[in-house]
Coordinates of C-alpha atoms in Angstrom, one line a residue:
M584 CA -77.7 -244.0 -129.5
V585 CA -77.5 -241.4 -131.9
Q586 CA -77.5 -238.8 -128.9
A587 CA -74.6 -240.6 -127.3
A588 CA -72.5 -240.3 -130.9
L589 CA -73.3 -236.5 -131.0
N590 CA -70.5 -235.3 -128.7
G591 CA -71.7 -231.8 -128.8
L592 CA -72.7 -232.0 -132.7
S593 CA -75.7 -230.3 -133.6
K594 CA -78.3 -232.4 -135.6
N595 CA -79.0 -229.3 -138.0
D596 CA -75.6 -228.9 -139.0
L597 CA -75.3 -232.4 -139.8
Y598 CA -78.8 -232.7 -141.6
L599 CA -77.4 -229.4 -143.7
F600 CA -74.2 -231.2 -144.4
N601 CA -76.2 -233.9 -145.9
E602 CA -78.3 -231.5 -147.8
G603 CA -75.6 -229.8 -149.4
S604 CA -75.6 -226.5 -147.6
S605 CA -73.3 -226.4 -144.5
Y606 CA -71.1 -223.9 -145.8
H607 CA -69.0 -223.6 -142.5
S608 CA -68.6 -227.4 -142.0
Y609 CA -65.2 -227.5 -141.0
R610 CA -66.5 -225.9 -137.7
F611 CA -67.6 -229.7 -136.7
M612 CA -66.2 -232.2 -139.2
G613 CA -62.6 -233.1 -138.8
A614 CA -60.3 -233.2 -135.3
H615 CA -61.7 -230.4 -132.8
P616 CA -60.1 -230.0 -129.5
V617 CA -63.1 -229.4 -127.1
R618 CA -64.5 -230.3 -123.8
V619 CA -67.2 -232.8 -123.3
D620 CA -69.2 -233.1 -120.1
G621 CA -66.3 -231.0 -118.4
I622 CA -63.3 -233.2 -119.9
E623 CA -60.9 -232.0 -122.1
G624 CA -60.1 -234.4 -125.4
V625 CA -60.6 -234.0 -129.3
R626 CA -63.7 -234.8 -130.9
F627 CA -62.9 -236.6 -134.5
T628 CA -65.8 -236.5 -136.9
V629 CA -65.8 -237.9 -140.4
W630 CA -68.3 -238.7 -143.1
A631 CA -67.3 -242.4 -144.5
P632 CA -71.4 -243.7 -145.6
N633 CA -70.4 -246.9 -146.9
A634 CA -67.8 -248.2 -144.1
A635 CA -68.4 -251.1 -142.0
T636 CA -66.4 -249.7 -139.1
V637 CA -64.1 -246.5 -138.9
R638 CA -61.6 -246.3 -135.8
V639 CA -59.0 -243.2 -135.0
I640 CA -55.4 -244.3 -135.0
G641 CA -52.7 -242.2 -134.0
G642 CA -49.6 -241.7 -131.9
F643 CA -51.7 -241.8 -128.8
N644 CA -52.8 -245.3 -129.2
N645 CA -49.6 -246.7 -130.9
W646 CA -51.6 -246.8 -134.3
N647 CA -54.1 -249.3 -133.1
G648 CA -57.7 -248.2 -133.2
S649 CA -59.2 -251.4 -131.5
K650 CA -60.1 -249.0 -128.5
H651 CA -61.2 -246.0 -130.3
R652 CA -64.0 -247.3 -132.8
M653 CA -65.9 -244.3 -133.9
K654 CA -70.0 -244.4 -133.6
R655 CA -71.8 -243.6 -136.5
I656 CA -74.9 -241.2 -136.3
G657 CA -77.9 -242.5 -137.4
K658 CA -78.5 -242.3 -141.2
T659 CA -76.1 -239.5 -141.8
G660 CA -73.0 -241.4 -142.7
I661 CA -71.0 -239.7 -140.4
Y662 CA -69.0 -241.0 -137.8
S663 CA -67.6 -239.0 -134.6
L664 CA -65.7 -240.0 -131.3
F665 CA -64.6 -238.1 -128.2
I666 CA -61.0 -239.0 -127.0
S667 CA -60.2 -237.4 -123.8
D668 CA -56.5 -236.6 -122.6
I669 CA -55.1 -235.7 -126.1
N670 CA -54.4 -232.4 -127.3
E671 CA -53.1 -230.4 -130.1
G672 CA -50.0 -231.7 -132.1
E673 CA -51.4 -235.3 -131.9
L674 CA -50.8 -237.3 -134.9
Y675 CA -53.9 -239.0 -136.4
K676 CA -55.4 -241.2 -139.3
Y677 CA -58.7 -242.7 -140.0
E678 CA -58.5 -246.5 -139.9
I679 CA -61.8 -247.8 -142.2
V680 CA -63.0 -251.4 -142.5
T681 CA -64.7 -251.3 -145.8
S682 CA -67.8 -253.3 -146.9
E683 CA -65.5 -255.9 -148.2
G684 CA -63.6 -256.1 -145.2
T685 CA -60.5 -254.6 -146.3
V686 CA -58.7 -252.1 -144.1
I687 CA -57.4 -248.9 -145.5
R688 CA -56.1 -245.8 -143.6
K689 CA -56.8 -242.4 -144.6
A690 CA -55.8 -238.9 -144.0
D691 CA -58.5 -236.6 -142.5
P692 CA -60.1 -234.8 -145.3
Y693 CA -60.8 -231.9 -143.0
A694 CA -57.5 -231.6 -141.4
F695 CA -56.2 -228.4 -140.7
F696 CA -52.7 -229.5 -140.7
A697 CA -50.2 -232.4 -141.8
E698 CA -46.9 -234.2 -141.3
R699 CA -44.3 -233.0 -143.9
R700 CA -44.2 -235.0 -146.9
P701 CA -43.6 -237.6 -147.6
N702 CA -45.3 -238.6 -144.4
T703 CA -49.1 -238.6 -144.5
A704 CA -50.3 -238.2 -141.2
S705 CA -53.0 -235.1 -140.2
V706 CA -52.3 -233.5 -137.1
V707 CA -54.5 -232.3 -134.5
T708 CA -54.8 -228.5 -134.8
Q709 CA -56.4 -225.5 -132.9
L710 CA -56.8 -222.5 -135.3
G711 CA -58.3 -220.1 -132.8
G712 CA -56.3 -217.6 -130.8
Y713 CA -54.7 -215.6 -133.5
E714 CA -55.1 -211.8 -132.9
W715 CA -55.7 -210.0 -136.3
E716 CA -54.9 -206.2 -137.2
D717 CA -56.4 -205.6 -140.2
A718 CA -59.4 -204.1 -139.7
D719 CA -58.3 -201.1 -141.8
W720 CA -57.9 -203.2 -144.6
Y721 CA -61.4 -204.2 -144.6
A722 CA -62.4 -201.1 -144.3
K723 CA -60.5 -199.6 -147.2
K724 CA -61.8 -202.5 -149.4
R725 CA -65.4 -201.8 -148.5
E726 CA -64.7 -198.2 -149.9
K727 CA -62.8 -199.3 -153.2
P728 CA -64.8 -202.0 -155.3
A729 CA -62.4 -203.6 -157.7
Y730 CA -64.2 -203.1 -160.7
S731 CA -63.2 -199.4 -160.7
N732 CA -59.8 -199.3 -159.0
P733 CA -56.6 -200.7 -160.0
L734 CA -56.0 -204.4 -159.7
L735 CA -52.6 -205.3 -160.2
I736 CA -51.7 -208.7 -159.3
Y737 CA -48.1 -210.7 -158.6
E738 CA -48.5 -214.3 -158.8
V739 CA -46.1 -216.2 -156.4
H740 CA -45.1 -219.7 -156.0
A741 CA -44.2 -220.1 -152.3
G742 CA -41.6 -222.4 -153.1
S743 CA -39.1 -221.2 -155.4
W744 CA -39.7 -217.2 -155.0
K745 CA -36.7 -217.5 -153.1
I746 CA -35.0 -220.9 -151.0
K747 CA -32.3 -221.3 -148.5
G748 CA -31.1 -224.7 -150.7
K749 CA -32.8 -227.7 -152.1
E750 CA -36.1 -228.4 -150.5
D751 CA -35.1 -225.9 -147.6
F752 CA -37.9 -223.6 -148.2
Y753 CA -38.7 -220.0 -146.9
T754 CA -41.3 -220.2 -143.9
Y755 CA -44.8 -217.9 -144.3
D756 CA -42.5 -215.8 -141.8
E757 CA -39.4 -215.6 -143.9
L758 CA -41.8 -214.5 -146.8
S759 CA -43.4 -211.9 -144.3
D760 CA -40.3 -210.5 -143.9
E761 CA -38.8 -210.4 -147.6
L762 CA -42.0 -210.8 -150.2
I763 CA -44.0 -208.3 -148.5
P764 CA -41.8 -205.3 -148.6
Y765 CA -40.2 -206.3 -152.3
V766 CA -44.1 -206.6 -153.5
A767 CA -45.1 -202.9 -151.6
N768 CA -42.3 -201.6 -153.3
M769 CA -43.0 -202.6 -156.7
G770 CA -46.7 -201.1 -156.5
Y771 CA -48.3 -204.7 -156.7
T772 CA -51.9 -204.3 -155.2
H773 CA -52.3 -208.1 -154.5
I774 CA -50.2 -211.4 -154.2
E775 CA -51.9 -214.5 -155.6
L776 CA -50.6 -217.5 -154.0
M777 CA -50.4 -220.6 -155.9
P778 CA -52.2 -223.8 -154.2
I779 CA -50.9 -224.1 -150.5
S780 CA -53.3 -226.8 -149.7
E781 CA -51.5 -230.0 -148.6
H782 CA -50.2 -232.0 -151.3
P783 CA -47.9 -234.8 -152.0
L784 CA -45.7 -233.9 -154.8
D785 CA -43.5 -230.8 -155.2
Q786 CA -43.9 -230.9 -158.8
S787 CA -47.5 -230.5 -158.7
W788 CA -47.2 -227.1 -158.0
G789 CA -50.0 -227.7 -155.4
Y790 CA -52.6 -228.6 -158.2
Q791 CA -52.8 -232.1 -156.9
I792 CA -54.2 -231.8 -153.6
T793 CA -54.9 -234.5 -150.7
G794 CA -55.8 -232.1 -147.9
F795 CA -58.0 -229.3 -149.1
Y796 CA -58.1 -227.6 -145.5
G797 CA -54.4 -228.2 -144.6
V798 CA -52.1 -225.5 -145.0
T799 CA -49.0 -227.3 -146.7
S800 CA -46.5 -227.7 -143.5
R801 CA -43.6 -227.2 -146.3
Y802 CA -43.7 -223.5 -145.4
G803 CA -44.9 -223.6 -142.1
S804 CA -47.9 -223.3 -139.7
P805 CA -51.5 -222.2 -140.1
K806 CA -50.6 -219.8 -137.4
Q807 CA -47.7 -218.4 -139.6
L808 CA -49.8 -218.1 -142.8
M809 CA -52.3 -216.0 -140.6
R810 CA -49.2 -213.8 -140.0
F811 CA -48.1 -213.5 -143.5
V812 CA -51.8 -212.4 -144.8
D813 CA -52.1 -210.1 -141.7
K814 CA -48.9 -208.3 -142.8
C815 CA -50.0 -208.1 -146.3
H816 CA -53.4 -206.2 -145.1
Q817 CA -51.0 -204.0 -143.0
H818 CA -49.1 -203.2 -146.0
D819 CA -52.2 -202.2 -148.3
I820 CA -51.5 -205.6 -150.3
G821 CA -54.7 -208.2 -150.6
V822 CA -54.0 -212.0 -151.3
I823 CA -55.7 -214.3 -153.4
L824 CA -55.4 -218.2 -153.2
D825 CA -55.1 -220.3 -156.3
W826 CA -58.0 -222.8 -155.4
V827 CA -58.6 -226.4 -157.1
P828 CA -61.7 -227.6 -156.6
G829 CA -62.1 -229.5 -160.0
H830 CA -59.9 -232.4 -159.0
F831 CA -57.8 -234.2 -156.3
C832 CA -55.1 -236.8 -156.6
K833 CA -55.0 -240.3 -156.1
D834 CA -52.2 -241.1 -153.6
D835 CA -53.8 -243.8 -151.2
H836 CA -53.9 -241.7 -148.2
G837 CA -56.2 -239.3 -149.8
L838 CA -59.9 -238.9 -151.0
R839 CA -59.6 -241.7 -153.7
M840 CA -62.3 -244.5 -152.8
F841 CA -62.3 -242.9 -149.1
D842 CA -64.3 -245.5 -147.5
G843 CA -64.0 -248.1 -149.9
T844 CA -66.3 -246.8 -152.5
P845 CA -65.9 -243.9 -155.1
L846 CA -67.4 -241.2 -152.7
F847 CA -65.8 -237.7 -153.4
E848 CA -65.1 -238.9 -157.0
G849 CA -68.7 -240.7 -157.7
P850 CA -69.3 -244.0 -159.2
D851 CA -68.8 -243.3 -163.0
A852 CA -65.0 -243.7 -163.8
K853 CA -65.4 -242.5 -167.0
R854 CA -66.7 -239.1 -165.7
A855 CA -64.5 -239.4 -162.6
E856 CA -61.3 -239.9 -164.1
K857 CA -59.1 -236.9 -165.7
P858 CA -56.6 -238.9 -167.9
L859 CA -54.8 -236.1 -168.9
W860 CA -53.4 -235.1 -165.3
G861 CA -53.9 -238.8 -163.6
T862 CA -56.4 -237.1 -161.2
L863 CA -59.9 -237.6 -160.1
S864 CA -62.6 -235.1 -160.7
F865 CA -65.2 -234.2 -157.6
D866 CA -68.6 -235.6 -157.9
F867 CA -70.5 -232.6 -158.3
G868 CA -73.8 -233.8 -158.2
R869 CA -73.6 -235.0 -154.5
S870 CA -74.6 -232.7 -151.7
E871 CA -72.1 -234.0 -149.1
V872 CA -69.3 -232.9 -151.9
I873 CA -70.8 -229.7 -152.4
S874 CA -70.7 -229.0 -148.4
F875 CA -67.1 -230.2 -148.6
L876 CA -65.9 -227.8 -151.4
I877 CA -68.2 -224.7 -150.4
S878 CA -67.2 -224.8 -146.8
N879 CA -63.4 -225.0 -148.2
A880 CA -63.7 -221.7 -150.0
I881 CA -65.2 -220.1 -147.2
Y882 CA -63.1 -221.4 -144.6
W883 CA -60.1 -219.7 -146.3
M884 CA -61.7 -216.1 -146.1
D885 CA -63.2 -216.9 -142.5
V886 CA -59.9 -218.4 -140.9
F887 CA -57.0 -217.0 -143.2
H888 CA -58.6 -213.3 -144.2
M889 CA -58.0 -214.4 -147.8
D890 CA -59.5 -211.7 -150.3
G891 CA -60.2 -213.7 -153.3
L892 CA -60.1 -217.0 -155.2
R893 CA -58.7 -217.8 -158.2
V894 CA -60.6 -220.9 -159.3
D895 CA -58.6 -223.2 -161.6
A896 CA -59.6 -225.1 -164.6
V897 CA -63.1 -223.9 -164.8
A898 CA -63.5 -225.2 -168.3
S899 CA -62.4 -228.5 -167.2
M900 CA -65.1 -228.5 -164.7
I901 CA -68.0 -227.7 -166.9
N902 CA -67.0 -229.6 -170.0
L903 CA -67.5 -233.5 -169.6
H904 CA -65.6 -234.0 -172.9
M905 CA -62.4 -232.1 -172.0
D906 CA -59.1 -233.6 -172.4
K907 CA -60.9 -237.3 -172.7
P908 CA -60.8 -239.8 -175.6
P909 CA -64.2 -240.4 -177.2
E910 CA -64.2 -243.6 -175.6
M911 CA -64.6 -241.9 -171.9
F912 CA -67.6 -239.1 -173.1
T913 CA -70.3 -239.1 -170.9
F914 CA -73.4 -237.2 -171.5
N915 CA -75.8 -234.9 -169.5
Y916 CA -79.5 -235.2 -169.3
F917 CA -80.0 -233.5 -172.5
G918 CA -77.3 -235.5 -174.4
G919 CA -75.0 -232.4 -174.3
S920 CA -71.4 -232.4 -173.0
D921 CA -72.1 -229.7 -170.3
N922 CA -71.5 -230.8 -166.7
L923 CA -75.0 -229.6 -165.5
D924 CA -73.8 -230.5 -161.8
A925 CA -70.6 -228.4 -162.1
L926 CA -72.4 -225.3 -163.4
R927 CA -74.7 -225.6 -160.5
F928 CA -72.1 -225.8 -158.0
L929 CA -70.0 -222.9 -159.4
K930 CA -73.5 -220.8 -159.5
K931 CA -74.0 -221.9 -155.6
L932 CA -70.2 -221.2 -154.8
N933 CA -70.4 -217.7 -155.8
E934 CA -73.7 -216.9 -154.5
T935 CA -72.5 -218.0 -151.2
V936 CA -69.1 -216.6 -151.0
F937 CA -70.6 -213.1 -152.1
H938 CA -73.3 -213.6 -149.3
Y939 CA -70.7 -213.8 -146.6
Y940 CA -68.1 -211.7 -148.2
P941 CA -69.3 -209.2 -150.5
D942 CA -66.1 -207.5 -151.5
T943 CA -64.4 -210.8 -152.2
L944 CA -62.4 -211.4 -155.6
M945 CA -63.5 -214.5 -157.8
L946 CA -61.7 -214.9 -160.6
A947 CA -62.3 -217.8 -163.2
E948 CA -59.5 -219.4 -164.5
D949 CA -61.4 -220.4 -167.8
S950 CA -60.2 -221.2 -171.2
S951 CA -63.9 -222.0 -172.6
A952 CA -66.2 -219.7 -174.6
W953 CA -68.8 -220.3 -172.1
P954 CA -71.1 -216.9 -171.8
A955 CA -71.7 -214.7 -169.0
V956 CA -68.8 -216.2 -166.7
T957 CA -68.6 -212.8 -165.0
A958 CA -72.6 -212.0 -165.1
P959 CA -74.6 -212.5 -161.8
T960 CA -76.4 -215.5 -161.2
Y961 CA -80.1 -213.9 -161.2
K962 CA -79.0 -213.1 -165.0
G963 CA -78.0 -216.6 -165.9
G964 CA -74.2 -216.0 -165.4
L965 CA -72.3 -218.2 -163.5
G966 CA -71.3 -215.5 -160.6
F967 CA -67.6 -214.8 -160.9
N968 CA -66.7 -211.2 -160.9
F969 CA -63.6 -211.8 -163.1
K970 CA -62.6 -214.1 -165.5
W971 CA -58.7 -214.8 -167.1
N972 CA -58.7 -213.3 -170.8
M973 CA -56.9 -216.6 -172.0
G974 CA -57.8 -215.5 -175.7
W975 CA -55.9 -212.1 -175.4
M976 CA -52.9 -214.1 -173.7
N977 CA -52.7 -216.4 -176.3
D978 CA -53.2 -214.2 -179.3
M979 CA -50.7 -211.7 -177.8
L980 CA -47.5 -214.5 -176.9
R981 CA -48.5 -215.7 -180.8
Y982 CA -47.8 -212.4 -182.0
M983 CA -44.9 -211.1 -180.1
A984 CA -43.2 -214.5 -181.1
L985 CA -43.5 -213.7 -184.7
D986 CA -40.4 -212.3 -186.7
P987 CA -41.2 -208.4 -186.7
P988 CA -41.6 -208.4 -190.6
E989 CA -44.5 -211.1 -190.3
R990 CA -46.4 -209.3 -188.1
A991 CA -48.1 -207.0 -190.6
H992 CA -49.8 -210.3 -192.0
H993 CA -50.8 -211.1 -188.5
H994 CA -52.1 -207.6 -187.4
H995 CA -55.7 -209.1 -186.0
L996 CA -53.9 -210.9 -183.2
I997 CA -53.6 -207.6 -181.5
T998 CA -56.8 -206.0 -182.4
F999 CA -59.5 -209.0 -182.2
S1000 CA -59.5 -208.8 -178.4
L1001 CA -61.1 -205.4 -178.1
L1002 CA -64.4 -207.0 -180.2
Y1003 CA -65.1 -208.8 -176.9
A1004 CA -63.1 -207.1 -174.3
F1005 CA -66.1 -206.1 -172.4
S1006 CA -68.1 -209.0 -172.8
E1007 CA -66.8 -210.2 -169.2
N1008 CA -64.6 -208.7 -166.4
F1009 CA -61.4 -209.6 -167.4
V1010 CA -57.8 -209.8 -165.8
L1011 CA -55.0 -210.2 -168.6
P1012 CA -52.9 -213.0 -167.4
L1013 CA -49.2 -213.5 -168.1
S1014 CA -48.9 -216.6 -165.7
H1015 CA -46.6 -219.3 -164.8
D1016 CA -48.3 -221.6 -167.0
E1017 CA -46.8 -219.5 -170.0
V1018 CA -43.5 -219.8 -168.9
V1019 CA -42.9 -223.5 -168.2
H1020 CA -42.5 -227.2 -169.9
G1021 CA -40.4 -225.6 -173.0
K1022 CA -42.7 -222.4 -173.7
C1023 CA -39.7 -220.3 -172.9
S1024 CA -39.7 -217.4 -170.6
L1025 CA -41.6 -214.0 -171.4
L1026 CA -38.3 -212.7 -172.4
N1027 CA -37.2 -215.6 -174.7
K1028 CA -40.5 -215.6 -176.4
M1029 CA -39.3 -212.5 -177.9
P1030 CA -37.2 -212.8 -181.5
G1031 CA -34.0 -210.7 -182.5
T1032 CA -31.1 -209.8 -180.9
Y1033 CA -30.4 -209.5 -177.3
E1034 CA -31.2 -205.9 -176.9
E1035 CA -34.4 -206.5 -179.2
K1036 CA -35.9 -209.3 -176.6
F1037 CA -35.6 -206.6 -174.0
A1038 CA -36.9 -203.9 -176.2
Q1039 CA -40.2 -205.9 -177.4
L1040 CA -40.6 -207.2 -173.8
R1041 CA -40.9 -203.6 -172.7
L1042 CA -43.2 -202.6 -175.5
F1043 CA -45.0 -205.7 -175.0
Y1044 CA -45.7 -204.9 -171.1
G1045 CA -46.5 -201.2 -172.3
F1046 CA -49.8 -202.5 -174.3
W1047 CA -50.6 -205.3 -171.6
M1048 CA -50.7 -202.5 -169.0
T1049 CA -53.0 -200.1 -171.0
H1050 CA -55.3 -202.9 -172.7
P1051 CA -58.6 -202.4 -170.8
G1052 CA -58.7 -205.7 -168.0
K1053 CA -56.9 -205.9 -164.6
K1054 CA -53.6 -207.3 -164.7
L1055 CA -51.5 -210.5 -163.4
L1056 CA -47.6 -211.2 -163.7
F1057 CA -45.7 -213.9 -162.7
M1058 CA -42.6 -213.7 -160.5
G1059 CA -39.5 -213.0 -161.8
S1060 CA -41.1 -211.8 -165.2
E1061 CA -40.6 -208.1 -163.9
W1062 CA -37.0 -208.5 -164.4
G1063 CA -37.2 -210.4 -167.6
Q1064 CA -35.8 -213.5 -166.4
F1065 CA -34.1 -215.4 -169.4
D1066 CA -34.9 -219.0 -168.3
E1067 CA -38.1 -220.5 -168.0
W1068 CA -39.4 -221.0 -164.5
K1069 CA -37.8 -224.0 -162.7
D1070 CA -40.3 -224.9 -159.8
G1071 CA -37.2 -226.6 -157.6
D1072 CA -35.0 -223.8 -157.9
M1073 CA -35.3 -219.9 -156.7
L1074 CA -35.7 -217.3 -159.3
D1075 CA -32.8 -216.2 -161.1
W1076 CA -32.0 -213.1 -158.8
M1077 CA -28.5 -212.9 -159.6
V1078 CA -29.2 -211.5 -163.3
L1079 CA -30.1 -208.2 -161.6
E1080 CA -26.7 -207.7 -161.1
Y1081 CA -26.7 -207.0 -164.9
D1082 CA -27.9 -203.6 -166.2
T1083 CA -30.6 -204.9 -169.0
H1084 CA -32.5 -206.9 -166.2
R1085 CA -32.0 -204.0 -163.8
T1086 CA -33.3 -201.6 -166.1
M1087 CA -36.5 -203.7 -167.2
H1088 CA -36.8 -204.4 -163.2
H1089 CA -36.8 -200.3 -163.0
Y1090 CA -39.2 -200.0 -166.1
V1091 CA -41.9 -202.7 -164.7
K1092 CA -41.8 -200.7 -161.2
S1093 CA -42.1 -197.6 -163.1
L1094 CA -44.9 -198.9 -165.1
N1095 CA -46.7 -200.2 -162.1
G1096 CA -46.3 -196.8 -160.4
F1097 CA -47.8 -195.4 -163.3
Y1098 CA -50.8 -197.5 -163.8
L1099 CA -52.0 -197.4 -160.2
N1100 CA -51.7 -193.2 -160.5
Q1101 CA -53.6 -193.3 -163.7
P1102 CA -57.3 -193.5 -163.5
S1103 CA -57.7 -193.7 -167.0
L1104 CA -56.4 -197.2 -167.0
W1105 CA -58.5 -198.7 -164.4
E1106 CA -61.6 -196.5 -163.8
R1107 CA -64.0 -197.6 -166.2
D1108 CA -62.2 -200.8 -167.2
S1109 CA -65.6 -202.7 -167.8
N1110 CA -67.3 -200.0 -169.7
P1111 CA -66.9 -200.2 -173.4
D1112 CA -66.4 -195.8 -173.4
C1113 CA -63.2 -196.3 -171.9
F1114 CA -61.5 -197.3 -174.9
E1115 CA -61.2 -195.7 -178.2
W1116 CA -59.1 -196.6 -181.4
I1117 CA -57.2 -193.7 -182.9
D1118 CA -55.9 -195.8 -185.7
V1119 CA -56.4 -199.7 -185.7
H1120 CA -55.5 -200.5 -189.4
N1121 CA -52.1 -199.8 -189.6
A1122 CA -50.9 -203.3 -190.3
A1123 CA -48.4 -202.6 -192.8
Q1124 CA -46.3 -200.5 -190.3
S1125 CA -47.2 -202.8 -187.2
V1126 CA -48.1 -199.5 -185.5
I1127 CA -51.5 -199.1 -183.4
S1128 CA -52.6 -196.1 -181.4
F1129 CA -55.7 -195.7 -178.8
I1130 CA -57.2 -193.6 -176.1
R1131 CA -57.9 -194.6 -172.7
R1132 CA -60.7 -192.8 -170.7
G1133 CA -61.3 -192.5 -166.9
N1134 CA -64.1 -190.3 -165.9
S1135 CA -62.7 -187.3 -165.9
D1136 CA -59.1 -187.7 -167.9
F1137 CA -57.4 -189.7 -170.7
S1138 CA -54.4 -190.8 -172.2
V1139 CA -53.0 -191.4 -175.6
I1140 CA -51.3 -194.6 -176.6
V1141 CA -48.8 -195.6 -179.2
A1142 CA -47.2 -199.0 -179.8
N1143 CA -44.8 -199.8 -182.7
F1144 CA -44.4 -203.3 -182.9
S1145 CA -42.3 -203.3 -185.9
G1146 CA -38.2 -202.8 -186.3
N1147 CA -38.4 -200.0 -188.3
N1148 CA -37.9 -196.5 -187.4
Y1149 CA -40.7 -193.8 -188.2
Y1150 CA -40.3 -189.8 -188.2
D1151 CA -42.9 -187.5 -188.6
Y1152 CA -45.3 -190.2 -187.6
R1153 CA -48.8 -188.4 -187.0
I1154 CA -51.8 -189.3 -185.0
G1155 CA -55.0 -187.8 -184.5
V1156 CA -55.7 -186.3 -180.5
P1157 CA -58.8 -185.7 -179.1
E1158 CA -58.0 -182.1 -177.9
P1159 CA -55.6 -179.3 -178.4
G1160 CA -52.9 -178.9 -176.2
L1161 CA -49.6 -180.0 -175.6
Y1162 CA -49.1 -183.7 -174.7
S1163 CA -46.7 -185.0 -171.9
S1164 CA -44.6 -187.8 -172.6
I1165 CA -45.2 -189.9 -169.5
I1166 CA -43.8 -193.3 -170.3
N1167 CA -41.5 -194.1 -173.3
S1168 CA -40.1 -197.7 -173.5
N1169 CA -37.1 -196.7 -175.4
D1170 CA -36.0 -194.3 -172.5
T1171 CA -32.5 -195.3 -171.6
Q1172 CA -33.4 -195.2 -167.9
F1173 CA -35.3 -198.6 -168.9
G1174 CA -32.6 -199.7 -171.1
G1175 CA -33.3 -198.0 -174.7
T1176 CA -31.6 -196.3 -177.0
D1177 CA -33.4 -192.9 -177.3
T1178 CA -31.0 -190.5 -175.9
Q1179 CA -33.0 -187.3 -177.4
L1180 CA -36.4 -187.9 -175.8
H1181 CA -39.3 -185.6 -176.7
P1182 CA -41.2 -184.6 -173.6
F1183 CA -43.7 -182.7 -174.9
Y1184 CA -45.6 -182.6 -178.3
S1185 CA -47.8 -179.7 -179.2
S1186 CA -50.8 -180.3 -181.0
E1187 CA -51.6 -178.9 -184.3
S1188 CA -54.7 -177.9 -186.2
I1189 CA -54.3 -180.7 -188.8
A1190 CA -57.0 -183.1 -189.1
W1191 CA -56.3 -186.6 -188.6
H1192 CA -57.7 -190.1 -187.8
G1193 CA -61.3 -188.4 -187.4
H1194 CA -59.9 -185.5 -185.0
N1195 CA -59.5 -181.9 -185.6
Q1196 CA -56.1 -181.9 -184.1
S1197 CA -53.0 -184.1 -184.4
I1198 CA -49.1 -184.2 -183.2
S1199 CA -46.3 -185.7 -185.0
L1200 CA -43.8 -188.2 -183.2
H1201 CA -40.8 -189.9 -183.6
L1202 CA -41.3 -193.8 -183.4
P1203 CA -38.1 -195.6 -183.1
P1204 CA -38.4 -199.6 -183.5
F1205 CA -40.3 -201.6 -180.7
T1206 CA -41.5 -198.6 -178.5
F1207 CA -44.4 -198.0 -176.5
L1208 CA -45.3 -194.3 -175.5
L1209 CA -48.1 -193.1 -173.4
L1210 CA -49.0 -189.4 -173.6
N1211 CA -51.1 -187.5 -171.5
L1212 CA -52.5 -184.0 -172.2
D1213 CA -50.8 -181.4 -170.0
P1214 CA -53.6 -180.1 -167.5
G1215 CA -51.5 -176.6 -167.3
D1216 CA -51.5 -176.0 -170.6
T1217 CA -53.6 -173.2 -172.0
H1218 CA -52.6 -173.9 -175.8

């Protein structure tokens, strides 16, 4: 009986799935067009251990599964059925009779595609056959480790970067034609796609998922997504996927109570419920759930050539009490609030991903103070290679929102991050989370007049680009969008008709280009030797100055966060010579007011800030300067 139910399935695969070590379970779970005993058809396989009966229903049987009852495979909890004479494109669901006799209909947890919402059926989909042309990209990745190279990420919501009308989205192919050239022209190294797994509600932005393996049908087919990623790689752009293993939504056709029992979410409602989000946490202590999730991570790299995953809500995964009232608190074996199962899962996830894809980016979106998030697991870490620096982001946005005279009293907000900047491998995120729900756009967080808002945003971007850590910017922020992000509309592209926004756009592009070509800003990002304060203590004038060092070059950075004009502002410099002004945020080409720029500053033998040499600068209000020693100078 067991042998009859296998339909070409491997007993070893099923064992590993149950054991929690099947890292390619998408290859046999779900719906797969196959040939069995010379007959073409589709093999359906699903995990529903507590079901009384499981049937396949679809358009091919008029949604009546009486003739398509699945066979249970021994004690695995897995059901399978081969149905002949059906092909790719068929709609289907699983009809499950629970142990209590209730009949429920569920989408396939492993479906590769689904009907467009609000419809919820899964679609039989063949993933093979796409001819990739990105071998050169993979060779370049091997030659350019992320730690010691520029990483400049453009975060994109595919449903609102550009649209053709209300809920009339660009397809992946149309995004290929417009988004990729735009990103390449702006100088970004990577696109980060907000979640594109199948989800029922547009307003969840993809963070509340029903189909973890399904490429959302809002924007086209899986093959179109493959073409999009392939074209990104051909333009030397990597693609990072925002991945959400922490929770799933409660829609009836999804994972909740999948076989009539709490299967994916676990039996303890206090632990499973995420009341703030109205979702359910995965049961990270269940081996089959681990196979499901780790296989999903590998799936996006195997099938779609994703270059990395930004793992959402790590803090919520590892803390049993986060965002829960005291009456919902649960405790681990030792009486603490750490989710030990989630911690084991994250370590296993990263070990597995790096085993198969050593050059992958695994970025933790983690707001906790958990130590060693980016340390290897063999050293006691969680095994990610980058972590979002939420502390820096929160401090800096709080600081920039202050009235300039108040900044002198909060100087620590711009300096504190350097006390821990090298404790992890950080990405400095200016993400979608900071420009929604009444938080204002980045531009509108800046105080002051219309012109002062733009000047301060340019200043802020300059400091962001030169602070240690890799970079991430949310779409629309590159031209200083005034309105906060509206997920149902496209970005305010029309503002580029105005000089202030157009020059801001030009400034960000110029800043990006300089970053890419300046090794001092990324070559030693994770090494404390890459950074040296010139003057960290000038709170009274709200000015900071520091040095960034690469392997063989250095840059001098000065930032005036005050509204005051400082003449003859002297800073110490590490070497004698002529210092070129490479970036001046107050340049008129960037929308500034400085018409008498100083392209060069000659050092003098005046000891200052612990250096034997110094230069004297003019610092207009809200100005960022980046200076390089002229290599041809023989001063």
